[in-house]
């Protein structure tokens, strides 16, 4: 026993000794690292992150640039700070670290028209941003990624329609009747802004998850390389490509709830009964109608709206297969709209191949994108219909008539049951679109400075759809041709765009004169073809003995077909020659000169060609020797000056200069049984609308571009406006025609700042802010100057010399001594004793924002991120047409039905019928300035999760968070004349991204 005890004691001693030796060895390996961090100018770097690689063990530098932490021999210390290149150094007891400037911010390559350029070499107004992965919420269309991010770029949100389009403006519009949309270029293909019918927007078929970068070209120096259609700016979209990396699979998924929380301000059933009874009395026919269903209370807005559910699923595979870099993606988006019966479904697929041949002298980019959009369209008129339909009536009929929907009868003036507007119609369409190109870029062997580039592309969209009333509905009961059966239309439309671009590019660094030369010259051909066929037909019905005027009966299909429907094809061509010179002298003095000659088939041979030149110079002041002493705090200072001309030919008529004929669709206008042809109005003198732009800008950067931005001043003068004007009697075949008449000016100031406000080891805060002021004014509307000439735009707006386009044209309201508006009392401004059209005046209240701004912020703490986007619009007014048309208690005049009341009619106290003049009073002009939080997103990122080492991110976001405004209507972000609109929902989204 004693021997055994001795042996056990010996074993214990040996284990204890081994443990002590290991512990001593471990302590011997651990060291205290003391260090100091400075930049290449010898300045202390405060707040630099110092971390042991592969761990979370770290610290930050203090006010003297010093740091201290425990490490082991062999550890790698990672030192990083915004604006400097990250360094990785072996751990040592004493470390002296010098961080070098990271000039990547200015060396980033920016995609511009027909090529690319370093950001530091830009002389024009160009903003490039990457498609955000964080803080984006549920995004259906690409333009939603740009909202509030770019100074001078205004994007109005779509309404509540799923997949709806947005209004995009760069530095406001330059035209009156021609298009004010910017040119959209996707992977080198300028796409047509005319989306095929059934498609909400030209960008509605592009999957946002496939987008790599956006480049916004704003001034003429940047846009003139596109000449035609560039007066309103250019947005270049570059999609994701294959890479040289190993295989990567990315899966992203979002699930969304859209809540239609906003409502038109009308009365509930109890309030409506009380107000109407007090006003009309208990002995009136109104009282009887109110109590036709004594206990009935229907909230028609609740009946038509629903929570919209949506999901967006995307998967992509990228990498390199042998010699072939590739990327393949597939996306599926499904949205149930907030208005019942509305539905949107989109399938997208893309393939990108990027091989290189002949020692990487030949680069080939092949991109093919395909989309299928399925839309079920809900009648947005149901929104206004629900707001004003009698809340004391039931949803369903007791006898099952009109497909079971309760309906006013005995009058054709009553509105339709809102549910009938939605369910008694079949309105759906499918759009199939394919967009692709093959681009060959060849560096000449032996002359590698010279590149030859050929780009062949196409964009084809086909839409098919039907819009038919449901038989036996109230709609069909009023159909005079096909009573109770009804009918509708079937459409088949084609949009085709073919492109050929060819250019040479020569780049040479000439060290002897400290210069860099970049010259591009090329040719562009683009053909646009459109073909629409709308066929009007009845629903299936038995043959009738009597003929239906304008229709023929098809025995096989048992339905009537219109005899006046025919295919309507249109086409036009654009042929262009262009050249550009970028010259860099000593990295200080920059010159860009561009010229483009465009020919459009929309104009006659005498006016077909337009020449659009531009020039810009820039001075990189920061690179001057006398600025060296400022480099410790000033990292960028550049002055830019630009001038250029761009063109416009986007008008509704493709053959406006030709004498053409149209088939008369009136079935009674025949000659011996044959339809007659009628001549169209035309103008053989049509020519290019031209915009001249001047731009002055300063780019700045502080603290190694930790704070950076720009301030820009611009002015645009447009002449030869493509305008709709009256033609003298007997001089043409129409009373109005398109002509080059008038001019306008547009000027503004833009400012933006981007800042990494805080960066520590675990926490960072990035802030981006931009603000734009813009002012537009019509300077001429007639061939000879006439300051008093104006043109009506609808019934409440007007174009007038000296005023903003589409200015409000209203009557002046009269108020009582207490400041309350007096109904049908308007100011007789010309003192002729009566209120006439001559008493209207042009208001100085702007229909568009004078100032708009955006603010985005991103907080990151370890693996967590929190971001939000704010947008503001200031100085814009809206004519509240909903209020104007419903501002009185008098909404009944023995017509046999009731309509709900706008709640604000109680504020006016009006009890008479409002005159047409009263409905155009300036009383209804309201300040529609607003501040909106577009979205707020919380996310968590992870790495090396599970044995598969997954990385990814989970997120939760809210969109349309809040709106601060004085506007009393549904939403201040609406058209200048606000009628009933489909309210934008509040959206809640859960998202997941996985990288394999």
PDB file of N, CA and C in Angstrom, residues 37-92:
ATOM      1  N   UNK A  37       0.379  55.101 -33.837  1.00  0.00           N
ATOM      2  CA  UNK A  37      -0.071  55.137 -35.233  1.00  0.00           C
ATOM      3  C   UNK A  37      -0.079  56.576 -35.727  1.00  0.00           C
ATOM      4  N   UNK A  38       0.599  56.799 -36.861  1.00  0.00           N
ATOM      5  CA  UNK A  38       0.599  58.102 -37.524  1.00  0.00           C
ATOM      6  C   UNK A  38       0.303  57.904 -39.001  1.00  0.00           C
ATOM      7  N   UNK A  39      -0.016  59.023 -39.692  1.00  0.00           N
ATOM      8  CA  UNK A  39      -0.196  58.931 -41.136  1.00  0.00           C
ATOM      9  C   UNK A  39       1.111  59.248 -41.837  1.00  0.00           C
ATOM     10  N   UNK A  40       1.097  59.248 -43.160  1.00  0.00           N
ATOM     11  CA  UNK A  40       2.332  59.429 -43.911  1.00  0.00           C
ATOM     12  C   UNK A  40       2.874  60.848 -43.827  1.00  0.00           C
ATOM     13  N   UNK A  41       2.087  61.783 -43.239  1.00  0.00           N
ATOM     14  CA  UNK A  41       2.566  63.143 -43.031  1.00  0.00           C
ATOM     15  C   UNK A  41       3.059  63.356 -41.607  1.00  0.00           C
ATOM     16  N   UNK A  42       3.046  62.290 -40.814  1.00  0.00           N
ATOM     17  CA  UNK A  42       3.516  62.373 -39.448  1.00  0.00           C
ATOM     18  C   UNK A  42       2.471  62.825 -38.453  1.00  0.00           C
ATOM     19  N   UNK A  43       1.220  62.938 -38.920  1.00  0.00           N
ATOM     20  CA  UNK A  43       0.152  63.377 -38.023  1.00  0.00           C
ATOM     21  C   UNK A  43      -0.412  62.181 -37.254  1.00  0.00           C
ATOM     22  N   UNK A  44      -0.788  62.419 -35.995  1.00  0.00           N
ATOM     23  CA  UNK A  44      -1.371  61.377 -35.149  1.00  0.00           C
ATOM     24  C   UNK A  44      -2.716  60.924 -35.710  1.00  0.00           C
ATOM     25  N   UNK A  45      -2.951  59.618 -35.702  1.00  0.00           N
ATOM     26  CA  UNK A  45      -4.239  59.068 -36.125  1.00  0.00           C
ATOM     27  C   UNK A  45      -5.005  58.660 -34.864  1.00  0.00           C
ATOM     28  N   UNK A  46      -6.101  59.355 -34.621  1.00  0.00           N
ATOM     29  CA  UNK A  46      -6.913  59.119 -33.432  1.00  0.00           C
ATOM     30  C   UNK A  46      -8.072  58.190 -33.784  1.00  0.00           C
ATOM     31  N   UNK A  47      -8.321  57.178 -32.972  1.00  0.00           N
ATOM     32  CA  UNK A  47      -9.468  56.297 -33.171  1.00  0.00           C
ATOM     33  C   UNK A  47      -9.242  55.199 -34.173  1.00  0.00           C
ATOM     34  N   UNK A  48      -7.977  54.933 -34.536  1.00  0.00           N
ATOM     35  CA  UNK A  48      -7.706  53.829 -35.449  1.00  0.00           C
ATOM     36  C   UNK A  48      -8.009  52.499 -34.760  1.00  0.00           C
ATOM     37  N   UNK A  49      -8.527  51.560 -35.527  1.00  0.00           N
ATOM     38  CA  UNK A  49      -8.869  50.239 -34.993  1.00  0.00           C
ATOM     39  C   UNK A  49      -7.623  49.358 -34.985  1.00  0.00           C
ATOM     40  N   UNK A  50      -7.342  48.726 -33.842  1.00  0.00           N
ATOM     41  CA  UNK A  50      -6.200  47.823 -33.686  1.00  0.00           C
ATOM     42  C   UNK A  50      -6.737  46.497 -33.157  1.00  0.00           C
ATOM     43  N   UNK A  51      -6.685  45.456 -33.980  1.00  0.00           N
ATOM     44  CA  UNK A  51      -7.315  44.181 -33.635  1.00  0.00           C
ATOM     45  C   UNK A  51      -6.353  43.041 -33.948  1.00  0.00           C
ATOM     46  N   UNK A  52      -6.364  42.010 -33.082  1.00  0.00           N
ATOM     47  CA  UNK A  52      -5.619  40.793 -33.372  1.00  0.00           C
ATOM     48  C   UNK A  52      -6.394  40.015 -34.422  1.00  0.00           C
ATOM     49  N   UNK A  53      -5.748  39.721 -35.514  1.00  0.00           N
ATOM     50  CA  UNK A  53      -6.413  39.091 -36.653  1.00  0.00           C
ATOM     51  C   UNK A  53      -7.055  37.764 -36.252  1.00  0.00           C
ATOM     52  N   UNK A  54      -8.304  37.593 -36.715  1.00  0.00           N
ATOM     53  CA  UNK A  54      -9.019  36.356 -36.441  1.00  0.00           C
ATOM     54  C   UNK A  54      -9.695  36.318 -35.095  1.00  0.00           C
ATOM     55  N   UNK A  55      -9.617  37.427 -34.341  1.00  0.00           N
ATOM     56  CA  UNK A  55     -10.255  37.495 -33.026  1.00  0.00           C
ATOM     57  C   UNK A  55     -11.044  38.795 -32.922  1.00  0.00           C
ATOM     58  N   UNK A  56     -11.753  38.936 -31.808  1.00  0.00           N
ATOM     59  CA  UNK A  56     -12.427  40.200 -31.506  1.00  0.00           C
ATOM     60  C   UNK A  56     -11.648  40.992 -30.465  1.00  0.00           C
ATOM     61  N   UNK A  57     -10.449  40.518 -30.140  1.00  0.00           N
ATOM     62  CA  UNK A  57      -9.605  41.182 -29.146  1.00  0.00           C
ATOM     63  C   UNK A  57      -8.926  42.379 -29.788  1.00  0.00           C
ATOM     64  N   UNK A  58      -9.216  43.577 -29.299  1.00  0.00           N
ATOM     65  CA  UNK A  58      -8.617  44.751 -29.902  1.00  0.00           C
ATOM     66  C   UNK A  58      -8.866  45.997 -29.100  1.00  0.00           C
ATOM     67  N   UNK A  59      -8.459  47.146 -29.671  1.00  0.00           N
ATOM     68  CA  UNK A  59      -8.601  48.434 -29.008  1.00  0.00           C
ATOM     69  C   UNK A  59      -8.577  49.523 -30.071  1.00  0.00           C
ATOM     70  N   UNK A  60      -8.574  50.784 -29.663  1.00  0.00           N
ATOM     71  CA  UNK A  60      -8.427  51.894 -30.598  1.00  0.00           C
ATOM     72  C   UNK A  60      -7.343  52.825 -30.080  1.00  0.00           C
ATOM     73  N   UNK A  61      -6.788  53.632 -30.972  1.00  0.00           N
ATOM     74  CA  UNK A  61      -5.734  54.559 -30.572  1.00  0.00           C
ATOM     75  C   UNK A  61      -6.317  55.743 -29.822  1.00  0.00           C
ATOM     76  N   UNK A  62      -5.531  56.284 -28.868  1.00  0.00           N
ATOM     77  CA  UNK A  62      -6.007  57.409 -28.069  1.00  0.00           C
ATOM     78  C   UNK A  62      -5.693  58.729 -28.772  1.00  0.00           C
ATOM     79  N   UNK A  63      -5.803  59.846 -28.027  1.00  0.00           N
ATOM     80  CA  UNK A  63      -5.611  61.166 -28.631  1.00  0.00           C
ATOM     81  C   UNK A  63      -4.177  61.406 -29.096  1.00  0.00           C
ATOM     82  N   UNK A  64      -3.250  60.611 -28.586  1.00  0.00           N
ATOM     83  CA  UNK A  64      -1.854  60.730 -29.027  1.00  0.00           C
ATOM     84  C   UNK A  64      -1.488  59.661 -30.043  1.00  0.00           C
ATOM     85  N   UNK A  65      -2.482  58.874 -30.482  1.00  0.00           N
ATOM     86  CA  UNK A  65      -2.218  57.822 -31.449  1.00  0.00           C
ATOM     87  C   UNK A  65      -1.644  56.564 -30.835  1.00  0.00           C
ATOM     88  N   UNK A  66      -1.625  56.461 -29.491  1.00  0.00           N
ATOM     89  CA  UNK A  66      -1.032  55.308 -28.821  1.00  0.00           C
ATOM     90  C   UNK A  66      -2.070  54.218 -28.569  1.00  0.00           C
ATOM     91  N   UNK A  67      -1.594  52.978 -28.485  1.00  0.00           N
ATOM     92  CA  UNK A  67      -2.463  51.864 -28.140  1.00  0.00           C
ATOM     93  C   UNK A  67      -1.666  50.833 -27.358  1.00  0.00           C
ATOM     94  N   UNK A  68      -2.383  49.984 -26.626  1.00  0.00           N
ATOM     95  CA  UNK A  68      -1.758  48.911 -25.870  1.00  0.00           C
ATOM     96  C   UNK A  68      -2.737  47.754 -25.775  1.00  0.00           C
ATOM     97  N   UNK A  69      -2.222  46.519 -25.998  1.00  0.00           N
ATOM     98  CA  UNK A  69      -3.064  45.336 -25.859  1.00  0.00           C
ATOM     99  C   UNK A  69      -2.194  44.110 -25.651  1.00  0.00           C
ATOM    100  N   UNK A  70      -2.799  43.061 -25.131  1.00  0.00           N
ATOM    101  CA  UNK A  70      -2.109  41.800 -24.921  1.00  0.00           C
ATOM    102  C   UNK A  70      -2.193  40.954 -26.189  1.00  0.00           C
ATOM    103  N   UNK A  71      -1.061  40.314 -26.527  1.00  0.00           N
ATOM    104  CA  UNK A  71      -1.026  39.441 -27.707  1.00  0.00           C
ATOM    105  C   UNK A  71       0.001  38.350 -27.477  1.00  0.00           C
ATOM    106  N   UNK A  72       0.045  37.411 -28.400  1.00  0.00           N
ATOM    107  CA  UNK A  72       1.030  36.348 -28.346  1.00  0.00           C
ATOM    108  C   UNK A  72       1.993  36.504 -29.507  1.00  0.00           C
ATOM    109  N   UNK A  73       3.185  36.009 -29.307  1.00  0.00           N
ATOM    110  CA  UNK A  73       4.146  36.023 -30.404  1.00  0.00           C
ATOM    111  C   UNK A  73       3.575  35.218 -31.572  1.00  0.00           C
ATOM    112  N   UNK A  74       3.698  35.773 -32.752  1.00  0.00           N
ATOM    113  CA  UNK A  74       3.140  35.132 -33.941  1.00  0.00           C
ATOM    114  C   UNK A  74       1.788  35.683 -34.345  1.00  0.00           C
ATOM    115  N   UNK A  75       1.133  36.411 -33.417  1.00  0.00           N
ATOM    116  CA  UNK A  75      -0.145  37.033 -33.771  1.00  0.00           C
ATOM    117  C   UNK A  75       0.074  38.127 -34.819  1.00  0.00           C
ATOM    118  N   UNK A  76      -0.957  38.374 -35.616  1.00  0.00           N
ATOM    119  CA  UNK A  76      -0.933  39.445 -36.607  1.00  0.00           C
ATOM    120  C   UNK A  76      -1.842  40.568 -36.104  1.00  0.00           C
ATOM    121  N   UNK A  77      -1.291  41.758 -36.076  1.00  0.00           N
ATOM    122  CA  UNK A  77      -2.040  42.927 -35.636  1.00  0.00           C
ATOM    123  C   UNK A  77      -2.562  43.657 -36.875  1.00  0.00           C
ATOM    124  N   UNK A  78      -3.868  43.911 -36.906  1.00  0.00           N
ATOM    125  CA  UNK A  78      -4.512  44.598 -38.032  1.00  0.00           C
ATOM    126  C   UNK A  78      -4.845  46.014 -37.593  1.00  0.00           C
ATOM    127  N   UNK A  79      -4.287  46.995 -38.328  1.00  0.00           N
ATOM    128  CA  UNK A  79      -4.524  48.400 -38.009  1.00  0.00           C
ATOM    129  C   UNK A  79      -5.277  49.030 -39.183  1.00  0.00           C
ATOM    130  N   UNK A  80      -6.435  49.662 -38.901  1.00  0.00           N
ATOM    131  CA  UNK A  80      -7.252  50.226 -39.982  1.00  0.00           C
ATOM    132  C   UNK A  80      -7.910  51.513 -39.529  1.00  0.00           C
ATOM    133  N   UNK A  81      -8.160  52.371 -40.496  1.00  0.00           N
ATOM    134  CA  UNK A  81      -8.874  53.620 -40.252  1.00  0.00           C
ATOM    135  C   UNK A  81      -9.403  54.123 -41.582  1.00  0.00           C
ATOM    136  N   UNK A  82     -10.589  54.748 -41.542  1.00  0.00           N
ATOM    137  CA  UNK A  82     -11.226  55.210 -42.763  1.00  0.00           C
ATOM    138  C   UNK A  82     -10.303  56.190 -43.506  1.00  0.00           C
ATOM    139  N   UNK A  83     -10.159  55.985 -44.797  1.00  0.00           N
ATOM    140  CA  UNK A  83      -9.327  56.858 -45.613  1.00  0.00           C
ATOM    141  C   UNK A  83      -7.883  56.422 -45.724  1.00  0.00           C
ATOM    142  N   UNK A  84      -7.518  55.318 -45.032  1.00  0.00           N
ATOM    143  CA  UNK A  84      -6.142  54.824 -45.080  1.00  0.00           C
ATOM    144  C   UNK A  84      -6.147  53.345 -45.434  1.00  0.00           C
ATOM    145  N   UNK A  85      -5.038  52.900 -45.989  1.00  0.00           N
ATOM    146  CA  UNK A  85      -4.907  51.494 -46.327  1.00  0.00           C
ATOM    147  C   UNK A  85      -4.669  50.682 -45.057  1.00  0.00           C
ATOM    148  N   UNK A  86      -5.376  49.572 -44.936  1.00  0.00           N
ATOM    149  CA  UNK A  86      -5.233  48.700 -43.767  1.00  0.00           C
ATOM    150  C   UNK A  86      -3.867  48.025 -43.784  1.00  0.00           C
ATOM    151  N   UNK A  87      -3.238  47.954 -42.604  1.00  0.00           N
ATOM    152  CA  UNK A  87      -1.939  47.288 -42.481  1.00  0.00           C
ATOM    153  C   UNK A  87      -2.062  46.088 -41.558  1.00  0.00           C
ATOM    154  N   UNK A  88      -1.331  45.031 -41.904  1.00  0.00           N
ATOM    155  CA  UNK A  88      -1.253  43.837 -41.069  1.00  0.00           C
ATOM    156  C   UNK A  88       0.215  43.598 -40.735  1.00  0.00           C
ATOM    157  N   UNK A  89       0.539  43.636 -39.433  1.00  0.00           N
ATOM    158  CA  UNK A  89       1.929  43.527 -38.992  1.00  0.00           C
ATOM    159  C   UNK A  89       2.043  42.500 -37.882  1.00  0.00           C
ATOM    160  N   UNK A  90       3.201  41.783 -37.783  1.00  0.00           N
ATOM    161  CA  UNK A  90       3.385  40.828 -36.681  1.00  0.00           C
ATOM    162  C   UNK A  90       3.477  41.552 -35.352  1.00  0.00           C
ATOM    163  N   UNK A  91       2.931  40.913 -34.337  1.00  0.00           N
ATOM    164  CA  UNK A  91       2.929  41.508 -33.003  1.00  0.00           C
ATOM    165  C   UNK A  91       4.346  41.670 -32.486  1.00  0.00           C
ATOM    166  N   UNK A  92       4.616  42.825 -31.848  1.00  0.00           N
ATOM    167  CA  UNK A  92       5.918  43.096 -31.249  1.00  0.00           C
ATOM    168  C   UNK A  92       5.697  43.955 -30.013  1.00  0.00           C
TER     169      UNK A  92
END
